[in-house]
PDB file of C-alpha atoms in Angstrom:
ATOM      1  CA  MET A 270     -73.907  31.023  29.392  1.00 88.00           C
ATOM      2  CA  GLU A 271     -77.582  31.007  28.463  1.00 91.00           C
ATOM      3  CA  LEU A 272     -79.394  29.460  25.509  1.00 92.00           C
ATOM      4  CA  ARG A 273     -80.833  32.869  24.759  1.00 93.00           C
ATOM      5  CA  GLN A 274     -77.312  34.246  24.322  1.00 94.00           C
ATOM      6  CA  LEU A 275     -76.503  31.433  21.899  1.00 94.00           C
ATOM      7  CA  SER A 276     -79.640  32.238  19.895  1.00 93.00           C
ATOM      8  CA  TYR A 277     -78.716  35.912  19.801  1.00 94.00           C
ATOM      9  CA  PHE A 278     -75.162  35.107  18.720  1.00 94.00           C
ATOM     10  CA  VAL A 279     -76.451  32.819  15.927  1.00 93.00           C
ATOM     11  CA  ALA A 280     -78.790  35.560  14.694  1.00 93.00           C
ATOM     12  CA  VAL A 281     -75.937  38.076  14.467  1.00 93.00           C
ATOM     13  CA  ALA A 282     -73.658  35.498  12.823  1.00 92.00           C
ATOM     14  CA  GLU A 283     -76.290  34.761  10.179  1.00 90.00           C
ATOM     15  CA  GLU A 284     -77.274  38.360   9.504  1.00 89.00           C
ATOM     16  CA  LEU A 285     -73.800  39.879   9.971  1.00 91.00           C
ATOM     17  CA  HIS A 286     -75.668  42.982  11.064  1.00 91.00           C
ATOM     18  CA  PHE A 287     -76.708  43.798  14.626  1.00 92.00           C
ATOM     19  CA  GLY A 288     -79.792  45.810  13.622  1.00 92.00           C
ATOM     20  CA  ARG A 289     -81.259  43.077  11.389  1.00 91.00           C
ATOM     21  CA  ALA A 290     -80.374  40.403  13.929  1.00 92.00           C
ATOM     22  CA  ALA A 291     -82.115  42.386  16.669  1.00 93.00           C
ATOM     23  CA  ALA A 292     -85.260  42.647  14.559  1.00 92.00           C
ATOM     24  CA  LYS A 293     -85.082  38.920  13.796  1.00 91.00           C
ATOM     25  CA  VAL A 294     -84.974  37.921  17.474  1.00 91.00           C
ATOM     26  CA  ARG A 295     -87.277  40.768  18.545  1.00 93.00           C
ATOM     27  CA  ILE A 296     -84.990  42.543  20.938  1.00 93.00           C
ATOM     28  CA  ALA A 297     -83.596  46.085  20.999  1.00 95.00           C
ATOM     29  CA  GLN A 298     -80.261  46.405  19.218  1.00 93.00           C
ATOM     30  CA  PRO A 299     -78.363  47.788  22.255  1.00 94.00           C
ATOM     31  CA  ALA A 300     -79.610  44.880  24.381  1.00 94.00           C
ATOM     32  CA  LEU A 301     -78.515  42.409  21.699  1.00 94.00           C
ATOM     33  CA  SER A 302     -75.063  44.012  21.604  1.00 94.00           C
ATOM     34  CA  ASN A 303     -74.830  43.739  25.395  1.00 95.00           C
ATOM     35  CA  HIS A 304     -75.704  40.023  25.306  1.00 95.00           C
ATOM     36  CA  VAL A 305     -73.089  39.332  22.625  1.00 95.00           C
ATOM     37  CA  GLN A 306     -70.448  41.308  24.530  1.00 95.00           C
ATOM     38  CA  ALA A 307     -71.270  39.387  27.725  1.00 95.00           C
ATOM     39  CA  LEU A 308     -70.880  36.136  25.803  1.00 95.00           C
ATOM     40  CA  GLU A 309     -67.514  37.288  24.439  1.00 95.00           C
ATOM     41  CA  ARG A 310     -66.362  38.216  27.957  1.00 95.00           C
ATOM     42  CA  GLU A 311     -67.443  34.827  29.272  1.00 96.00           C
ATOM     43  CA  LEU A 312     -65.622  33.002  26.471  1.00 95.00           C
ATOM     44  CA  GLY A 313     -62.591  35.253  26.786  1.00 95.00           C
ATOM     45  CA  CYS A 314     -62.358  35.935  23.066  1.00 95.00           C
ATOM     46  CA  GLN A 315     -63.814  38.138  20.379  1.00 95.00           C
ATOM     47  CA  LEU A 316     -66.463  36.463  18.188  1.00 95.00           C
ATOM     48  CA  PHE A 317     -66.958  39.328  15.744  1.00 94.00           C
ATOM     49  CA  ILE A 318     -64.819  41.918  14.026  1.00 92.00           C
ATOM     50  CA  ARG A 319     -66.906  45.076  14.148  1.00 91.00           C
ATOM     51  CA  THR A 320     -66.335  48.146  12.024  1.00 88.00           C
ATOM     52  CA  THR A 321     -68.639  51.061  11.310  1.00 86.00           C
ATOM     53  CA  ARG A 322     -69.481  49.499   7.946  1.00 86.00           C
ATOM     54  CA  ARG A 323     -69.604  45.757   8.575  1.00 90.00           C
ATOM     55  CA  VAL A 324     -69.582  42.836  10.965  1.00 92.00           C
ATOM     56  CA  GLU A 325     -67.519  39.688  10.360  1.00 92.00           C
ATOM     57  CA  LEU A 326     -67.035  36.480  12.299  1.00 93.00           C
ATOM     58  CA  THR A 327     -63.580  35.805  13.684  1.00 92.00           C
ATOM     59  CA  ARG A 328     -62.142  32.292  13.347  1.00 94.00           C
ATOM     60  CA  ALA A 329     -63.251  31.665  16.926  1.00 93.00           C
ATOM     61  CA  GLY A 330     -66.686  33.027  15.995  1.00 93.00           C
ATOM     62  CA  GLU A 331     -66.960  30.682  13.013  1.00 91.00           C
ATOM     63  CA  THR A 332     -66.099  27.694  15.182  1.00 91.00           C
ATOM     64  CA  PHE A 333     -68.471  28.779  17.925  1.00 93.00           C
ATOM     65  CA  TYR A 334     -71.240  29.407  15.370  1.00 93.00           C
ATOM     66  CA  ALA A 335     -71.025  25.865  14.003  1.00 89.00           C
ATOM     67  CA  ARG A 336     -71.225  24.433  17.524  1.00 89.00           C
ATOM     68  CA  CYS A 337     -74.115  26.725  18.530  1.00 91.00           C
ATOM     69  CA  VAL A 338     -76.168  25.751  15.475  1.00 88.00           C
ATOM     70  CA  GLY A 339     -75.669  22.094  16.387  1.00 86.00           C
ATOM     71  CA  ILE A 340     -76.562  22.669  20.038  1.00 89.00           C
ATOM     72  CA  LEU A 341     -79.707  24.659  19.241  1.00 88.00           C
ATOM     73  CA  SER A 342     -80.769  22.073  16.640  1.00 84.00           C
ATOM     74  CA  GLU A 343     -80.310  19.283  19.184  1.00 86.00           C
ATOM     75  CA  ILE A 344     -82.415  21.180  21.711  1.00 88.00           C
ATOM     76  CA  ASP A 345     -85.191  21.670  19.131  1.00 84.00           C
ATOM     77  CA  LEU A 346     -85.036  17.978  18.222  1.00 79.00           C
ATOM     78  CA  SER A 347     -85.111  16.981  21.899  1.00 84.00           C
ATOM     79  CA  ALA A 348     -88.233  19.082  22.434  1.00 84.00           C
ATOM     80  CA  GLU A 349     -89.897  17.548  19.361  1.00 78.00           C
ATOM     81  CA  ILE A 350     -89.067  14.000  20.501  1.00 78.00           C
ATOM     82  CA  THR A 351     -90.372  14.755  23.988  1.00 83.00           C
ATOM     83  CA  ARG A 352     -93.654  16.052  22.536  1.00 79.00           C
ATOM     84  CA  ALA A 353     -93.915  12.949  20.360  1.00 75.00           C
ATOM     85  CA  VAL A 354     -93.446  10.664  23.366  1.00 76.00           C
ATOM     86  CA  ALA A 355     -96.154  12.621  25.191  1.00 79.00           C
ATOM     87  CA  GLY A 356     -98.503  12.101  22.237  1.00 76.00           C
ATOM     88  CA  LYS A 357     -98.313  15.690  21.039  1.00 69.00           C
ATOM     89  CA  THR A 358     -96.503  15.030  17.805  1.00 66.00           C
ATOM     90  CA  PHE A 359     -95.803  17.986  15.600  1.00 61.00           C
ATOM     91  CA  ARG A 360     -93.399  17.416  12.767  1.00 61.00           C
ATOM     92  CA  LYS A 361     -92.195  19.945  10.252  1.00 63.00           C
ATOM     93  CA  ILE A 362     -90.127  19.978   7.115  1.00 62.00           C
ATOM     94  CA  LYS A 363     -88.659  22.853   5.078  1.00 62.00           C
ATOM     95  CA  ILE A 364     -88.654  22.369   1.319  1.00 62.00           C
ATOM     96  CA  GLY A 365     -87.025  24.755  -1.117  1.00 62.00           C
ATOM     97  CA  THR A 366     -88.921  24.877  -4.400  1.00 61.00           C
ATOM     98  CA  VAL A 367     -89.207  26.788  -7.618  1.00 59.00           C
ATOM     99  CA  TYR A 368     -92.287  28.977  -7.919  1.00 55.00           C
ATOM    100  CA  PRO A 369     -94.873  26.749  -9.674  1.00 57.00           C
ATOM    101  CA  ALA A 370     -94.385  23.904  -7.194  1.00 54.00           C
ATOM    102  CA  THR A 371     -94.877  26.237  -4.235  1.00 55.00           C
ATOM    103  CA  THR A 372     -98.483  27.004  -5.110  1.00 59.00           C
ATOM    104  CA  GLY A 373     -99.472  24.052  -7.256  1.00 62.00           C
ATOM    105  CA  VAL A 374     -99.479  20.336  -6.734  1.00 66.00           C
ATOM    106  CA  LEU A 375     -96.801  20.065  -4.035  1.00 66.00           C
ATOM    107  CA  PRO A 376     -98.842  21.412  -1.071  1.00 68.00           C
ATOM    108  CA  ALA A 377    -101.755  19.094  -1.908  1.00 72.00           C
ATOM    109  CA  PHE A 378     -99.395  16.162  -2.395  1.00 71.00           C
ATOM    110  CA  LEU A 379     -97.698  16.719   0.964  1.00 68.00           C
ATOM    111  CA  ALA A 380    -101.021  17.130   2.772  1.00 70.00           C
ATOM    112  CA  LYS A 381    -102.185  13.813   1.325  1.00 74.00           C
ATOM    113  CA  ILE A 382     -99.117  11.697   2.035  1.00 67.00           C
ATOM    114  CA  ALA A 383     -98.168  13.189   5.412  1.00 66.00           C
ATOM    115  CA  PRO A 384    -101.003  15.124   7.080  1.00 65.00           C
ATOM    116  CA  GLN A 385     -99.179  15.023  10.431  1.00 63.00           C
ATOM    117  CA  VAL A 386     -96.242  16.965   8.989  1.00 62.00           C
ATOM    118  CA  SER A 387     -96.298  20.745   8.800  1.00 59.00           C
ATOM    119  CA  GLY A 388     -94.607  21.783   5.583  1.00 56.00           C
ATOM    120  CA  TYR A 389     -92.963  25.084   4.789  1.00 52.00           C
ATOM    121  CA  LEU A 390     -92.392  25.684   1.101  1.00 52.00           C
ATOM    122  CA  HIS A 391     -89.847  28.359   0.314  1.00 50.00           C
ATOM    123  CA  PRO A 392     -89.673  29.582  -3.298  1.00 51.00           C
ATOM    124  CA  TYR A 393     -86.248  30.572  -4.568  1.00 51.00           C
ATOM    125  CA  CYS A 394     -83.898  30.223  -7.498  1.00 47.00           C
ATOM    126  CA  GLN A 395     -80.469  28.621  -7.528  1.00 46.00           C
ATOM    127  CA  ARG A 396     -78.640  31.956  -7.325  1.00 47.00           C
ATOM    128  CA  GLN A 397     -80.598  32.837  -4.183  1.00 46.00           C
ATOM    129  CA  HIS A 398     -79.941  29.440  -2.585  1.00 47.00           C
ATOM    130  CA  ARG A 399     -76.415  30.226  -1.411  1.00 48.00           C
ATOM    131  CA  ARG A 400     -77.351  33.725  -0.263  1.00 49.00           C
ATOM    132  CA  HIS A 401     -80.446  32.642   1.707  1.00 49.00           C
ATOM    133  CA  TYR A 402     -78.936  29.447   3.103  1.00 50.00           C
ATOM    134  CA  PRO A 403     -75.205  30.060   3.584  1.00 51.00           C
ATOM    135  CA  GLN A 404     -75.068  28.053   6.802  1.00 53.00           C
ATOM    136  CA  PRO A 405     -75.895  24.322   6.973  1.00 50.00           C
ATOM    137  CA  GLY A 406     -78.324  24.653   9.903  1.00 52.00           C
ATOM    138  CA  LYS A 407     -80.609  26.993   7.994  1.00 54.00           C
ATOM    139  CA  ARG A 408     -80.848  25.247   4.649  1.00 51.00           C
ATOM    140  CA  PRO A 409     -84.054  23.549   3.575  1.00 49.00           C
ATOM    141  CA  ASP A 410     -84.353  19.890   4.524  1.00 48.00           C
ATOM    142  CA  GLN A 411     -84.778  19.121   0.827  1.00 48.00           C
ATOM    143  CA  SER A 412     -84.228  21.079  -2.352  1.00 47.00           C
ATOM    144  CA  ARG A 413     -83.431  20.117  -5.905  1.00 49.00           C
ATOM    145  CA  LEU A 414     -82.122  22.801  -8.198  1.00 45.00           C
ATOM    146  CA  HIS A 415     -81.364  22.510 -11.890  1.00 48.00           C
ATOM    147  CA  PRO A 416     -80.378  25.160 -14.404  1.00 46.00           C
ATOM    148  CA  PRO A 417     -83.239  26.608 -16.466  1.00 49.00           C
ATOM    149  CA  GLY A 418     -83.691  24.707 -19.710  1.00 51.00           C
ATOM    150  CA  GLY A 419     -81.660  21.756 -18.433  1.00 52.00           C
ATOM    151  CA  LYS A 420     -82.352  18.112 -19.218  1.00 54.00           C
ATOM    152  CA  HIS A 421     -84.001  17.393 -15.868  1.00 53.00           C
ATOM    153  CA  ARG A 422     -87.773  17.249 -15.787  1.00 53.00           C
ATOM    154  CA  LEU A 423     -90.343  16.564 -13.096  1.00 52.00           C
ATOM    155  CA  ALA A 424     -92.256  13.291 -13.290  1.00 53.00           C
ATOM    156  CA  ALA A 425     -95.520  12.882 -11.378  1.00 53.00           C
ATOM    157  CA  LEU A 426     -97.079   9.593 -10.312  1.00 53.00           C
ATOM    158  CA  LEU A 427    -100.582   8.999  -8.982  1.00 53.00           C
ATOM    159  CA  LEU A 428    -100.356   7.425  -5.535  1.00 56.00           C
ATOM    160  CA  ASP A 429    -103.898   6.049  -5.347  1.00 57.00           C
ATOM    161  CA  ARG A 430    -103.529   4.133  -8.560  1.00 51.00           C
ATOM    162  CA  PRO A 431    -103.226   0.319  -8.212  1.00 49.00           C
TER     163      PRO A 431
END
């Protein structure tokens, strides 16, 4: 079993479409299918239910997906920690935001308080949240969603003020 196969499997599990998953991982669709089939042979079970119209995870596939996401996340974290120990720190954070925050004060604020952190701001609305981030490993590190016109408001504080 190779890490590459796990990455390919995760892509198909997240897209539930071999063509889109192949584009996501930049590999030809037939090659992606071959890798997934080899993984299924090695595991001795079917990970996907394939029809001409759709792709679904089996129960075994759901379990394997959760484990693969954890494994791949641990590998990414291990690489980041190793770079940090070597003095080549590169930290990143994903933040889900509503549109005005994506282009306004938030990027400047993050650059000021944590210049060593690479931020990725992803604009979306609450309805899109579940569709774009159905799996725990792919959700933003932080997001705060409230219904439009709700009681919650944003409060801003100046950091350089005594």
